[in-house]
Amino acid sequence: DIVMTQTPLSSPVTLGQPASISCRSSQSLLHSDGNTYLSWLQQRPGQPPRLLIYKISSRFSGVPDRFSGSGAGTDFTLKISRVEAEDVGVYYCMHGTQPPHTFGQGTKLEIK
Amino acid sequence: EVQLVESGGGLVQPGGSLRLSCAASGFTFSSHWMHWVRQGPGKGLVWVSEIHPDGSITNYADSVKGRFAISRDNAKSTLDLQMNSLRAEDTAVYYCVRGTSAWKGVDFWGQGTLVTVSS
């Protein structure tokens, strides 16, 4: 199984400042079809998860452009250019390359 | 609007069984892979199972293989998860999740249903 490792596990950020979360997979997520199926999800307190980014860097419908994704192979990053209060929650990376579709442990974003 | 509404959660004793259901609407159900993902109390997300749009392929996490069975009824736009031989560690909120049609992943999530395994 592919293991997804996120760092940091907790990220205190000042409002208006950038934030960055890393995700590393135990093996390459490059699929035989040439795509890399790495997604980022946000889970606000008391809510189900919500898709933010898919295929490394594509923003899902309705996601603000302050969220961006990057990376390749086994190393990926989610960046928030300017953190807003509504961004508080837990962020997960997830791969869709093959079953089981494992998640990272989650990174808790909180405001300083 | 995509809607996924889970039901069937509740309290069950260890060794018991429970059947979860998910009613889907707002999209062509028969065109999408569907998944179950769970989240233990205060814990992270864990993928449980997936099923092909026509039901011909199913996959499971090792932790539930042989105990859980995923199924679907495309005529009724419903997704089920039959859970047998339940253990305390199966206690979690279970989410019904839509697989994407354009890439390998998931997009829309239901609100979840709580399963508690306890004596």
mmCIF file of N, CA, C and O in Angstrom, chain A residues 61-101:
data_model
loop_
_atom_site.group_PDB
_atom_site.id
_atom_site.type_symbol
_atom_site.label_atom_id
_atom_site.label_comp_id
_atom_site.label_asym_id
_atom_site.label_seq_id
_atom_site.Cartn_x
_atom_site.Cartn_y
_atom_site.Cartn_z
ATOM 1 N N SER A 61 -14.149 23.148 -8.566
ATOM 2 C CA SER A 61 -15.148 24.190 -8.748
ATOM 3 C C SER A 61 -15.421 24.944 -7.444
ATOM 4 O O SER A 61 -15.670 24.333 -6.398
ATOM 5 N N GLY A 62 -15.363 26.272 -7.496
ATOM 6 C CA GLY A 62 -15.690 27.098 -6.353
ATOM 7 C C GLY A 62 -14.562 27.324 -5.364
ATOM 8 O O GLY A 62 -14.744 28.054 -4.380
ATOM 9 N N VAL A 63 -13.415 26.726 -5.594
ATOM 10 C CA VAL A 63 -12.290 26.887 -4.669
ATOM 11 C C VAL A 63 -11.561 28.199 -4.965
ATOM 12 O O VAL A 63 -11.201 28.463 -6.110
ATOM 13 N N PRO A 64 -11.348 29.004 -3.931
ATOM 14 C CA PRO A 64 -10.668 30.306 -4.158
ATOM 15 C C PRO A 64 -9.261 30.123 -4.718
ATOM 16 O O PRO A 64 -8.577 29.144 -4.414
ATOM 17 N N ASP A 65 -8.823 31.118 -5.490
ATOM 18 C CA ASP A 65 -7.517 30.984 -6.138
ATOM 19 C C ASP A 65 -6.349 31.223 -5.187
ATOM 20 O O ASP A 65 -5.187 31.132 -5.601
ATOM 21 N N ARG A 66 -6.625 31.487 -3.921
ATOM 22 C CA ARG A 66 -5.517 31.558 -2.958
ATOM 23 C C ARG A 66 -4.978 30.165 -2.623
ATOM 24 O O ARG A 66 -3.913 30.034 -2.040
ATOM 25 N N PHE A 67 -5.729 29.118 -3.023
ATOM 26 C CA PHE A 67 -5.265 27.746 -2.845
ATOM 27 C C PHE A 67 -4.564 27.288 -4.124
ATOM 28 O O PHE A 67 -5.093 27.442 -5.225
ATOM 29 N N SER A 68 -3.377 26.704 -3.967
ATOM 30 C CA SER A 68 -2.668 26.178 -5.126
ATOM 31 C C SER A 68 -1.918 24.904 -4.746
ATOM 32 O O SER A 68 -1.520 24.724 -3.592
ATOM 33 N N GLY A 69 -1.756 24.034 -5.723
ATOM 34 C CA GLY A 69 -1.038 22.787 -5.497
ATOM 35 C C GLY A 69 0.097 22.641 -6.483
ATOM 36 O O GLY A 69 0.036 23.142 -7.609
ATOM 37 N N SER A 70 1.123 21.937 -6.047
ATOM 38 C CA SER A 70 2.268 21.712 -6.924
ATOM 39 C C SER A 70 2.940 20.400 -6.544
ATOM 40 O O SER A 70 2.601 19.776 -5.536
ATOM 41 N N GLY A 71 3.912 20.005 -7.347
ATOM 42 C CA GLY A 71 4.680 18.794 -7.052
ATOM 43 C C GLY A 71 4.694 17.812 -8.194
ATOM 44 O O GLY A 71 4.134 18.066 -9.267
ATOM 45 N N ALA A 72 5.344 16.705 -7.957
ATOM 46 C CA ALA A 72 5.443 15.640 -8.957
ATOM 47 C C ALA A 72 6.007 14.393 -8.292
ATOM 48 O O ALA A 72 6.684 14.493 -7.258
ATOM 49 N N GLY A 73 5.699 13.247 -8.881
ATOM 50 C CA GLY A 73 6.289 11.992 -8.409
ATOM 51 C C GLY A 73 5.840 11.578 -7.030
ATOM 52 O O GLY A 73 4.791 10.945 -6.871
ATOM 53 N N THR A 74 6.646 11.937 -6.031
ATOM 54 C CA THR A 74 6.340 11.561 -4.649
ATOM 55 C C THR A 74 6.232 12.754 -3.702
ATOM 56 O O THR A 74 5.948 12.562 -2.516
ATOM 57 N N ASP A 75 6.492 13.946 -4.163
ATOM 58 C CA ASP A 75 6.504 15.126 -3.299
ATOM 59 C C ASP A 75 5.538 16.197 -3.780
ATOM 60 O O ASP A 75 5.654 16.657 -4.927
ATOM 61 N N PHE A 76 4.634 16.592 -2.895
ATOM 62 C CA PHE A 76 3.565 17.501 -3.272
ATOM 63 C C PHE A 76 3.384 18.560 -2.190
ATOM 64 O O PHE A 76 3.686 18.329 -1.016
ATOM 65 N N THR A 77 2.851 19.723 -2.618
ATOM 66 C CA THR A 77 2.665 20.832 -1.680
ATOM 67 C C THR A 77 1.348 21.533 -1.941
ATOM 68 O O THR A 77 0.974 21.761 -3.089
ATOM 69 N N LEU A 78 0.652 21.859 -0.858
ATOM 70 C CA LEU A 78 -0.516 22.723 -0.912
ATOM 71 C C LEU A 78 -0.114 24.067 -0.323
ATOM 72 O O LEU A 78 0.464 24.108 0.767
ATOM 73 N N LYS A 79 -0.414 25.140 -1.033
ATOM 74 C CA LYS A 79 -0.102 26.473 -0.533
ATOM 75 C C LYS A 79 -1.357 27.318 -0.467
ATOM 76 O O LYS A 79 -2.223 27.249 -1.356
ATOM 77 N N ILE A 80 -1.452 28.088 0.600
ATOM 78 C CA ILE A 80 -2.496 29.101 0.745
ATOM 79 C C ILE A 80 -1.774 30.435 0.744
ATOM 80 O O ILE A 80 -0.922 30.683 1.606
ATOM 81 N N SER A 81 -2.079 31.279 -0.217
ATOM 82 C CA SER A 81 -1.294 32.506 -0.379
ATOM 83 C C SER A 81 -1.506 33.494 0.767
ATOM 84 O O SER A 81 -0.550 34.116 1.244
ATOM 85 N N ARG A 82 -2.741 33.619 1.209
ATOM 86 C CA ARG A 82 -3.061 34.519 2.326
ATOM 87 C C ARG A 82 -4.182 33.855 3.123
ATOM 88 O O ARG A 82 -5.317 33.783 2.655
ATOM 89 N N VAL A 83 -3.842 33.382 4.309
ATOM 90 C CA VAL A 83 -4.798 32.628 5.106
ATOM 91 C C VAL A 83 -5.933 33.524 5.609
ATOM 92 O O VAL A 83 -5.697 34.634 6.106
ATOM 93 N N GLU A 84 -7.153 33.025 5.460
ATOM 94 C CA GLU A 84 -8.338 33.711 5.990
ATOM 95 C C GLU A 84 -8.920 32.871 7.129
ATOM 96 O O GLU A 84 -8.631 31.677 7.245
ATOM 97 N N ALA A 85 -9.759 33.477 7.922
ATOM 98 C CA ALA A 85 -10.336 32.791 9.093
ATOM 99 C C ALA A 85 -11.094 31.523 8.691
ATOM 100 O O ALA A 85 -11.078 30.526 9.409
ATOM 101 N N GLU A 86 -11.745 31.537 7.534
ATOM 102 C CA GLU A 86 -12.529 30.386 7.093
ATOM 103 C C GLU A 86 -11.666 29.202 6.653
ATOM 104 O O GLU A 86 -12.188 28.120 6.373
ATOM 105 N N ASP A 87 -10.357 29.400 6.599
ATOM 106 C CA ASP A 87 -9.460 28.318 6.184
ATOM 107 C C ASP A 87 -9.079 27.389 7.336
ATOM 108 O O ASP A 87 -8.413 26.369 7.119
ATOM 109 N N VAL A 88 -9.509 27.734 8.543
ATOM 110 C CA VAL A 88 -9.216 26.886 9.706
ATOM 111 C C VAL A 88 -9.839 25.507 9.513
ATOM 112 O O VAL A 88 -10.995 25.375 9.100
ATOM 113 N N GLY A 89 -9.056 24.489 9.807
ATOM 114 C CA GLY A 89 -9.542 23.128 9.662
ATOM 115 C C GLY A 89 -8.383 22.168 9.479
ATOM 116 O O GLY A 89 -7.231 22.514 9.741
ATOM 117 N N VAL A 90 -8.704 20.970 9.024
ATOM 118 C CA VAL A 90 -7.683 19.957 8.787
ATOM 119 C C VAL A 90 -7.602 19.684 7.287
ATOM 120 O O VAL A 90 -8.629 19.535 6.619
ATOM 121 N N TYR A 91 -6.386 19.616 6.793
ATOM 122 C CA TYR A 91 -6.136 19.399 5.377
ATOM 123 C C TYR A 91 -5.521 18.014 5.166
ATOM 124 O O TYR A 91 -4.610 17.623 5.893
ATOM 125 N N TYR A 92 -6.042 17.307 4.175
ATOM 126 C CA TYR A 92 -5.578 15.958 3.869
ATOM 127 C C TYR A 92 -5.142 15.861 2.414
ATOM 128 O O TYR A 92 -5.808 16.394 1.515
ATOM 129 N N CYS A 93 -4.061 15.152 2.172
ATOM 130 C CA CYS A 93 -3.752 14.735 0.809
ATOM 131 C C CYS A 93 -4.290 13.309 0.644
ATOM 132 O O CYS A 93 -4.471 12.577 1.630
ATOM 133 N N MET A 94 -4.563 12.953 -0.581
ATOM 134 C CA MET A 94 -5.123 11.633 -0.877
ATOM 135 C C MET A 94 -4.677 11.234 -2.279
ATOM 136 O O MET A 94 -4.620 12.071 -3.180
ATOM 137 N N HIS A 95 -4.367 9.964 -2.477
ATOM 138 C CA HIS A 95 -4.011 9.535 -3.831
ATOM 139 C C HIS A 95 -5.131 8.671 -4.415
ATOM 140 O O HIS A 95 -5.797 7.932 -3.696
ATOM 141 N N GLY A 96 -5.301 8.764 -5.734
ATOM 142 C CA GLY A 96 -6.320 7.976 -6.425
ATOM 143 C C GLY A 96 -5.720 7.004 -7.427
ATOM 144 O O GLY A 96 -6.434 6.400 -8.221
ATOM 145 N N THR A 97 -4.410 6.840 -7.343
ATOM 146 C CA THR A 97 -3.699 6.073 -8.369
ATOM 147 C C THR A 97 -4.133 4.618 -8.434
ATOM 148 O O THR A 97 -4.298 4.047 -9.508
ATOM 149 N N GLN A 98 -4.292 3.994 -7.274
ATOM 150 C CA GLN A 98 -4.690 2.581 -7.230
ATOM 151 C C GLN A 98 -5.282 2.316 -5.860
ATOM 152 O O GLN A 98 -4.970 3.003 -4.893
ATOM 153 N N PRO A 99 -6.155 1.314 -5.715
ATOM 154 C CA PRO A 99 -6.648 0.992 -4.370
ATOM 155 C C PRO A 99 -5.569 0.263 -3.580
ATOM 156 O O PRO A 99 -4.757 -0.450 -4.187
ATOM 157 N N PRO A 100 -5.515 0.457 -2.261
ATOM 158 C CA PRO A 100 -6.331 1.355 -1.436
ATOM 159 C C PRO A 100 -5.930 2.815 -1.599
ATOM 160 O O PRO A 100 -4.752 3.131 -1.674
ATOM 161 N N HIS A 101 -6.917 3.681 -1.615
ATOM 162 C CA HIS A 101 -6.687 5.105 -1.832
ATOM 163 C C HIS A 101 -6.390 5.778 -0.498
ATOM 164 O O HIS A 101 -7.273 6.300 0.152
#
